[in-house]
Short mmCIF file of C-alpha atoms in Angstrom, two decimals:
data_model
loop_
_atom_site.label_atom_id
_atom_site.label_comp_id
_atom_site.label_asym_id
_atom_site.label_seq_id
_atom_site.Cartn_x
_atom_site.Cartn_y
_atom_site.Cartn_z
CA MET A 1 -250.76 -122.64 39.31
CA ILE A 2 -248.45 -119.93 39.76
CA TYR A 3 -248.33 -118.21 43.36
CA GLU A 4 -246.79 -114.92 44.01
CA TYR A 5 -244.99 -113.15 46.98
CA THR A 6 -243.64 -109.91 47.41
CA GLY A 7 -240.61 -109.19 49.64
CA ASN A 8 -237.81 -106.56 50.34
CA LEU A 9 -234.32 -107.74 50.02
CA HIS A 10 -232.16 -105.13 51.44
CA VAL A 11 -232.89 -104.07 54.85
CA HIS A 12 -230.57 -102.26 57.81
CA THR A 13 -231.62 -102.42 61.49
CA SER A 14 -230.11 -100.75 64.37
CA TYR A 15 -227.54 -103.37 64.58
CA SER A 16 -225.67 -101.76 61.83
CA ASP A 17 -226.88 -98.12 60.38
CA GLY A 18 -230.66 -98.79 60.23
CA HIS A 19 -232.84 -97.23 62.68
CA ALA A 20 -235.23 -100.07 63.94
CA THR A 21 -235.27 -103.47 65.48
CA HIS A 22 -236.01 -106.72 63.95
CA ASP A 23 -239.71 -106.68 65.47
CA GLN A 24 -240.24 -102.92 64.14
CA ILE A 25 -239.09 -103.49 60.86
CA ALA A 26 -241.52 -106.72 60.59
CA LEU A 27 -244.16 -104.57 61.64
CA ALA A 28 -243.72 -101.89 58.93
CA ALA A 29 -243.66 -104.99 56.83
CA LEU A 30 -246.82 -106.19 57.78
CA LYS A 31 -248.26 -103.14 57.56
CA ALA A 32 -247.34 -102.71 53.64
CA ARG A 33 -248.61 -106.09 53.30
CA LEU A 34 -245.36 -107.75 51.99
CA ASP A 35 -245.04 -111.45 52.13
CA PHE A 36 -241.50 -111.47 53.43
CA VAL A 37 -238.49 -109.10 54.18
CA VAL A 38 -234.58 -110.11 54.73
CA ILE A 39 -232.75 -107.96 57.26
CA THR A 40 -229.00 -107.45 55.61
CA ASP A 41 -226.84 -105.56 58.15
CA HIS A 42 -223.46 -104.03 57.59
CA ASN A 43 -221.25 -107.17 58.16
CA ILE A 44 -222.76 -108.29 60.73
CA TRP A 45 -225.31 -111.69 60.63
CA THR A 46 -227.72 -111.92 63.30
CA GLY A 47 -229.02 -115.40 64.28
CA GLY A 48 -232.04 -115.96 66.02
CA TYR A 49 -234.50 -113.48 64.60
CA ASP A 50 -236.19 -115.56 61.65
CA GLY A 51 -239.65 -116.55 61.29
CA TYR A 52 -243.33 -115.27 60.63
CA ARG A 53 -244.68 -112.28 62.40
CA TYR A 54 -248.30 -111.96 62.67
CA LEU A 55 -250.89 -109.00 62.49
CA ALA A 56 -254.58 -109.78 62.39
CA ASP A 57 -254.82 -111.90 59.61
CA ARG A 58 -251.81 -111.13 57.96
CA ARG A 59 -248.22 -112.65 58.23
CA VAL A 60 -244.86 -112.04 57.10
CA LEU A 61 -241.75 -113.91 56.93
CA LEU A 62 -238.76 -112.34 58.85
CA LEU A 63 -235.24 -113.59 57.06
CA THR A 64 -231.90 -112.52 58.05
CA GLY A 65 -228.94 -112.25 55.31
CA GLU A 66 -225.90 -110.01 55.84
CA GLU A 67 -224.35 -106.78 53.40
CA ILE A 68 -220.45 -107.63 53.68
CA HIS A 69 -217.55 -105.55 52.41
CA ASP A 70 -214.38 -104.40 53.14
CA GLN A 71 -214.53 -101.76 55.69
CA ALA A 72 -210.71 -101.26 55.36
CA ARG A 73 -210.91 -100.42 51.80
CA GLU A 74 -210.76 -96.74 50.86
CA PRO A 75 -212.71 -95.67 48.89
CA GLN A 76 -215.42 -97.70 50.23
CA LYS A 77 -216.76 -100.42 47.55
CA ASN A 78 -218.00 -103.84 46.43
CA HIS A 79 -221.16 -104.29 48.76
CA LEU A 80 -222.37 -108.10 48.37
CA LEU A 81 -225.48 -109.22 49.97
CA VAL A 82 -225.35 -112.79 50.96
CA PHE A 83 -228.58 -115.05 52.22
CA GLU A 84 -228.74 -118.58 53.26
CA THR A 85 -225.13 -118.63 54.43
CA HIS A 86 -226.26 -118.91 58.52
CA GLN A 87 -223.12 -117.83 59.39
CA GLU A 88 -220.75 -114.69 59.59
CA LEU A 89 -218.72 -114.53 56.28
CA ALA A 90 -217.35 -110.82 56.66
CA PRO A 91 -213.69 -112.05 57.22
CA TYR A 92 -213.95 -112.97 53.89
CA ALA A 93 -214.71 -109.47 52.54
CA ARG A 94 -211.48 -107.98 51.75
CA GLU A 95 -211.28 -110.27 48.55
CA PRO A 96 -214.54 -110.43 46.71
CA GLN A 97 -214.29 -113.56 44.44
CA ARG A 98 -213.16 -115.59 47.64
CA LEU A 99 -216.06 -114.10 49.61
CA ILE A 100 -218.19 -115.30 46.34
CA ASN A 101 -217.02 -118.46 46.29
CA LYS A 102 -217.21 -119.00 50.14
CA VAL A 103 -220.87 -117.83 50.29
CA LYS A 104 -221.47 -120.38 47.41
CA GLY A 105 -219.48 -123.21 49.21
CA VAL A 106 -221.84 -122.88 52.09
CA GLY A 107 -225.01 -123.43 49.65
CA GLY A 108 -225.76 -119.51 50.36
CA LEU A 109 -226.79 -116.84 47.28
CA SER A 110 -224.61 -113.52 46.40
CA PHE A 111 -226.19 -110.39 44.57
CA ILE A 112 -224.14 -107.70 43.87
CA ALA A 113 -225.86 -104.67 45.84
CA HIS A 114 -226.07 -101.15 44.21
CA PRO A 115 -223.87 -101.65 41.11
CA VAL A 116 -223.87 -97.72 40.68
CA ASP A 117 -224.25 -96.03 43.51
CA PRO A 118 -223.30 -92.34 42.76
CA ALA A 119 -222.13 -90.01 45.55
CA ALA A 120 -224.03 -87.32 47.02
CA PRO A 121 -221.30 -84.91 48.59
CA SER A 122 -223.93 -82.53 49.95
CA ILE A 123 -224.96 -84.84 52.84
CA GLY A 124 -221.30 -86.62 53.05
CA GLU A 125 -222.44 -89.76 51.23
CA PRO A 126 -219.36 -91.63 49.10
CA ASP A 127 -219.91 -93.21 45.75
CA LEU A 128 -220.32 -96.83 47.07
CA SER A 129 -220.49 -98.58 43.45
CA TRP A 130 -219.45 -102.06 42.75
CA ALA A 131 -215.58 -101.81 41.34
CA ASP A 132 -214.05 -105.39 40.96
CA TRP A 133 -216.34 -106.74 37.54
CA ASP A 134 -213.74 -109.29 36.95
CA VAL A 135 -215.74 -111.66 39.58
CA HIS A 136 -217.77 -114.57 38.92
CA GLY A 137 -220.07 -117.17 40.23
CA PHE A 138 -222.37 -114.71 42.03
CA THR A 139 -226.03 -115.19 41.87
CA GLY A 140 -227.57 -111.80 40.61
CA LEU A 141 -227.56 -108.13 40.57
CA GLU A 142 -229.39 -105.70 42.73
CA ILE A 143 -230.47 -103.83 39.57
CA TRP A 144 -232.69 -101.09 41.24
CA ASN A 145 -231.54 -100.09 44.70
CA TYR A 146 -234.13 -96.95 45.66
CA MET A 147 -231.31 -95.15 48.25
CA SER A 148 -228.97 -95.32 45.42
CA GLU A 149 -231.23 -93.14 43.29
CA PHE A 150 -232.75 -90.91 45.97
CA LYS A 151 -228.70 -90.47 46.63
CA SER A 152 -228.12 -89.52 42.86
CA ARG A 153 -231.03 -86.64 43.30
CA LEU A 154 -229.35 -84.99 46.03
CA LYS A 155 -227.03 -82.73 44.27
CA SER A 156 -227.43 -79.73 46.97
CA ILE A 157 -228.93 -79.08 50.27
CA PRO A 158 -231.89 -77.57 48.74
CA ARG A 159 -232.73 -80.49 46.67
CA ALA A 160 -231.65 -82.85 49.38
CA ILE A 161 -234.62 -81.16 51.70
CA PHE A 162 -237.07 -80.97 48.64
CA TYR A 163 -236.71 -84.95 48.03
CA ALA A 164 -236.69 -85.67 51.47
CA TYR A 165 -240.16 -84.04 51.56
CA ASN A 166 -241.39 -85.26 48.38
CA PRO A 167 -239.72 -88.73 47.87
CA THR A 168 -242.28 -90.15 45.40
CA LEU A 169 -240.51 -88.00 42.95
CA THR A 170 -237.44 -89.40 42.86
CA ALA A 171 -237.61 -93.01 41.58
CA MET A 172 -237.24 -93.52 37.60
CA GLY A 173 -236.07 -96.68 37.03
CA PRO A 174 -232.50 -98.75 37.59
CA PHE A 175 -229.67 -96.69 36.44
CA PRO A 176 -228.95 -97.11 32.22
CA GLU A 177 -225.56 -98.53 33.17
CA VAL A 178 -226.88 -101.30 35.34
CA LEU A 179 -229.15 -102.60 33.26
CA GLU A 180 -226.14 -102.55 30.47
CA ARG A 181 -223.99 -104.20 32.38
CA TRP A 182 -226.66 -106.92 33.27
CA ASP A 183 -227.86 -107.44 29.70
CA GLN A 184 -224.25 -107.96 28.66
CA LEU A 185 -223.49 -110.47 31.34
CA LEU A 186 -226.95 -112.08 30.02
CA ALA A 187 -225.30 -112.09 26.45
CA ASP A 188 -222.30 -113.77 26.97
CA GLY A 189 -224.06 -116.84 28.48
CA LYS A 190 -224.35 -116.02 32.24
CA ARG A 191 -227.06 -116.74 34.31
CA VAL A 192 -227.36 -113.69 36.35
CA VAL A 193 -230.73 -112.89 38.44
CA ALA A 194 -232.25 -109.10 39.00
CA ILE A 195 -233.70 -107.94 42.09
CA GLY A 196 -234.67 -104.51 43.42
CA GLY A 197 -234.68 -103.27 47.29
CA SER A 198 -235.04 -100.61 49.04
CA ASP A 199 -231.65 -100.18 51.44
CA ALA A 200 -233.51 -99.15 54.20
CA HIS A 201 -232.41 -97.44 56.86
CA ALA A 202 -234.90 -94.74 57.76
CA THR A 203 -232.51 -92.33 59.00
CA PRO A 204 -233.57 -89.05 61.30
CA ILE A 205 -232.42 -86.22 59.88
CA ARG A 206 -232.56 -82.82 61.72
CA LYS A 207 -231.55 -79.62 59.80
CA GLY A 208 -232.03 -76.51 61.96
CA PRO A 209 -235.85 -76.35 62.91
CA LEU A 210 -236.67 -79.16 60.29
CA PHE A 211 -236.83 -83.02 61.42
CA ARG A 212 -237.70 -85.74 58.75
CA VAL A 213 -237.06 -89.44 58.82
CA ILE A 214 -235.70 -90.11 55.45
CA LEU A 215 -237.39 -92.94 53.35
CA PRO A 216 -239.44 -94.70 56.50
CA TYR A 217 -239.68 -98.19 56.36
CA GLU A 218 -243.11 -98.82 55.79
CA TRP A 219 -243.05 -96.27 52.99
CA LEU A 220 -240.44 -97.82 51.54
CA PHE A 221 -241.99 -101.22 51.83
CA LYS A 222 -244.70 -100.17 49.14
CA ALA A 223 -242.18 -98.89 46.60
CA VAL A 224 -239.38 -101.22 44.95
CA ASN A 225 -239.66 -104.88 45.74
CA THR A 226 -238.88 -108.09 44.30
CA HIS A 227 -241.81 -110.56 43.51
CA VAL A 228 -240.94 -114.10 43.96
CA LEU A 229 -243.26 -116.85 41.65
CA THR A 230 -243.54 -120.41 43.34
CA LYS A 231 -245.40 -123.27 41.66
CA ASP A 232 -246.65 -124.28 45.38
CA PRO A 233 -247.94 -122.13 47.77
CA LEU A 234 -245.91 -121.15 50.63
CA THR A 235 -247.24 -123.31 54.01
CA GLY A 236 -246.78 -121.16 57.05
CA ASP A 237 -243.64 -123.17 58.16
CA ALA A 238 -241.07 -120.93 58.34
CA GLU A 239 -237.96 -123.24 57.26
CA HIS A 240 -239.88 -124.87 54.28
CA ASP A 241 -240.97 -121.30 53.10
CA ARG A 242 -237.38 -119.85 53.34
CA LYS A 243 -236.01 -122.47 51.23
CA ARG A 244 -239.03 -122.28 48.72
CA LEU A 245 -238.53 -118.58 48.73
CA PHE A 246 -234.87 -118.43 48.08
CA ASN A 247 -234.71 -121.53 45.61
CA ASN A 248 -237.26 -119.62 43.23
CA LEU A 249 -235.06 -116.66 43.72
CA GLU A 250 -231.89 -118.42 42.84
CA ARG A 251 -233.73 -119.86 39.62
CA GLY A 252 -234.79 -116.11 38.83
CA ASN A 253 -238.35 -117.22 39.21
CA CYS A 254 -239.08 -113.19 39.94
CA PHE A 255 -239.25 -109.58 38.56
CA VAL A 256 -238.56 -106.43 40.09
CA GLY A 257 -241.76 -104.01 40.76
CA PHE A 258 -242.49 -100.43 41.81
CA ASP A 259 -245.29 -100.82 43.71
CA LEU A 260 -246.34 -97.10 44.38
CA PRO A 261 -247.47 -96.00 41.21
CA ALA A 262 -249.72 -99.06 41.46
CA SER A 263 -249.62 -102.79 42.44
CA THR A 264 -247.21 -104.74 40.23
CA LYS A 265 -248.91 -108.07 41.68
CA GLY A 266 -250.27 -110.25 38.74
CA PHE A 267 -247.49 -109.32 36.25
CA ARG A 268 -246.87 -112.71 34.12
CA PHE A 269 -244.08 -112.98 31.49
CA THR A 270 -244.18 -116.45 30.25
CA ALA A 271 -243.50 -118.62 26.94
CA GLN A 272 -245.02 -121.53 25.29
CA GLY A 273 -243.40 -123.64 22.21
CA ASP A 274 -242.73 -127.36 21.30
CA GLY A 275 -244.88 -128.59 23.89
CA SER A 276 -243.65 -126.94 26.59
CA GLN A 277 -243.93 -123.77 28.80
CA ALA A 278 -241.67 -121.72 30.82
CA ILE A 279 -241.45 -118.81 33.35
CA MET A 280 -239.34 -115.95 33.86
CA GLY A 281 -235.78 -117.75 34.78
CA GLU A 282 -236.32 -120.84 32.69
CA THR A 283 -235.09 -122.11 29.33
CA ILE A 284 -237.08 -123.18 26.53
CA THR A 285 -236.01 -124.66 23.14
CA ALA A 286 -237.27 -122.36 19.86
CA ARG A 287 -237.26 -125.69 16.93
CA PHE A 288 -240.45 -124.72 16.19
CA GLY A 289 -240.91 -121.03 17.51
CA VAL A 290 -241.72 -119.76 21.00
CA THR A 291 -244.60 -117.38 21.45
CA LEU A 292 -243.60 -115.24 24.39
CA GLN A 293 -246.85 -113.64 26.22
CA VAL A 294 -246.61 -110.61 28.75
CA LYS A 295 -250.11 -110.02 31.19
CA LEU A 296 -249.98 -106.80 32.94
CA PRO A 297 -252.20 -105.96 36.25
CA SER A 298 -253.05 -102.89 34.78
CA ARG A 299 -252.11 -100.81 31.20
CA ALA A 300 -249.02 -99.18 30.36
CA ASP A 301 -246.35 -99.36 27.84
CA ILE A 302 -244.40 -102.70 27.34
CA LEU A 303 -240.75 -103.04 25.79
CA LEU A 304 -239.38 -106.38 24.58
CA LEU A 305 -235.73 -107.02 24.82
CA ARG A 306 -233.26 -109.84 23.60
CA ASN A 307 -229.99 -109.61 24.80
CA GLY A 308 -230.43 -106.09 26.01
CA GLU A 309 -232.00 -104.75 22.34
CA GLN A 310 -235.25 -103.75 22.07
CA ILE A 311 -237.37 -105.93 19.37
CA ARG A 312 -241.05 -104.80 20.27
CA GLN A 313 -243.14 -102.15 22.02
CA TRP A 314 -246.67 -101.78 22.81
CA GLU A 315 -248.23 -98.61 23.93
CA ASP A 316 -250.91 -98.44 26.91
CA SER A 317 -251.74 -102.47 27.17
CA GLU A 318 -252.34 -104.85 29.45
CA ALA A 319 -251.20 -107.77 27.20
CA ALA A 320 -248.54 -108.48 24.39
CA VAL A 321 -247.73 -111.61 22.29
CA HIS A 322 -244.98 -112.40 20.53
CA THR A 323 -243.01 -115.09 18.79
CA VAL A 324 -239.49 -115.65 18.33
CA ILE A 325 -237.17 -117.98 16.56
CA GLU A 326 -233.87 -116.57 17.34
CA PRO A 327 -232.07 -117.84 21.00
CA GLY A 328 -231.25 -115.51 23.30
CA ALA A 329 -232.52 -113.84 26.70
CA TYR A 330 -235.54 -112.39 26.50
CA ARG A 331 -236.90 -109.90 29.41
CA VAL A 332 -239.44 -107.50 29.81
CA GLU A 333 -239.51 -103.60 30.87
CA VAL A 334 -242.66 -101.63 31.87
CA TYR A 335 -243.22 -98.15 32.01
CA ARG A 336 -246.11 -96.06 33.09
CA PHE A 337 -247.11 -92.40 34.09
CA PHE A 338 -246.76 -91.61 37.60
CA GLN A 339 -246.32 -88.02 39.38
CA GLY A 340 -246.37 -86.28 35.90
CA LYS A 341 -243.42 -88.40 34.11
CA GLN A 342 -243.14 -91.93 32.60
CA ARG A 343 -241.29 -94.39 35.18
CA GLY A 344 -240.16 -97.60 35.11
CA TRP A 345 -242.56 -100.01 36.86
CA ILE A 346 -242.06 -103.76 35.97
CA PHE A 347 -238.80 -105.26 35.27
CA SER A 348 -238.63 -109.01 34.54
CA ASN A 349 -236.20 -111.65 34.81
CA PRO A 350 -235.49 -113.13 31.34
CA ILE A 351 -236.88 -116.24 29.40
CA PHE A 352 -233.81 -117.65 28.14
CA VAL A 353 -234.57 -119.40 24.56
CA ALA A 354 -232.42 -122.13 23.24
CA ASN A 355 -231.53 -123.55 19.97
#
């Protein structure tokens, strides 16, 4: 049996440039019906906050990571999300490869944050894209960052005001350049896990008589999330459950879902062949062919890709089946109409088919 847990992996508190406490963020996550939420303040690891929070019959597991970058670098680049280090590693930020090595050395996970992050000059926000692509050994990529996509829409002050009041019109999907980068890494044989995050700050903005909290926490927690799949349920013990979630995240047993148009809970991408089965993040052999199966929680358009190349498409479907014999990294993208446009809805991690 497979268990599914929905969470947000990129959130800031008032310890850095966010605008809420840990407990306030946990309450927003509870109201949004998340199962877990990870705090990733800039260059500060805050211990002592981890654990379950409760609201009526709901619980959410709050965990602490960090978003590390070299604050002295000009221009600013190379933000790295780190989890499960349980210590401050910001002093290693100057050299991204050294930082990645250190994270790995203490048993942590590292994800390149907002690999493409366009500047928004109209609101004074610089380009914070990742620059040092010669690094290796990182766990994965944040393929969909809601704040980065929001920034990309703010071409002028009027547009900034428009999207501040109409945030549901922001999201279209991961930037194509990020998906291309990920697919190239996968095609090169690298195991790179995809995650999605809100990059939540809940920044209050005043412009003359107008006042608005930009992308509130609870609202963002209903948008782009990472869904982690486990073969055993969470128990309610915080230490046990954190290890289970991060172990499965590291293996790529997860997918990115845009839960605002409709819940992505229940999406499954599996493989069967030669007497064995596999879920996202796992490897299966193709000696006699492998049958890939896709199941959606509701009807949408499904794309099946191998090493970044589309090989099949199904329109307005709830399920899809396709048999393959070629080795490669197979993944799924799902699109559906929302607010008058076709938008990205689900992005799976790959199943690896081997000879």
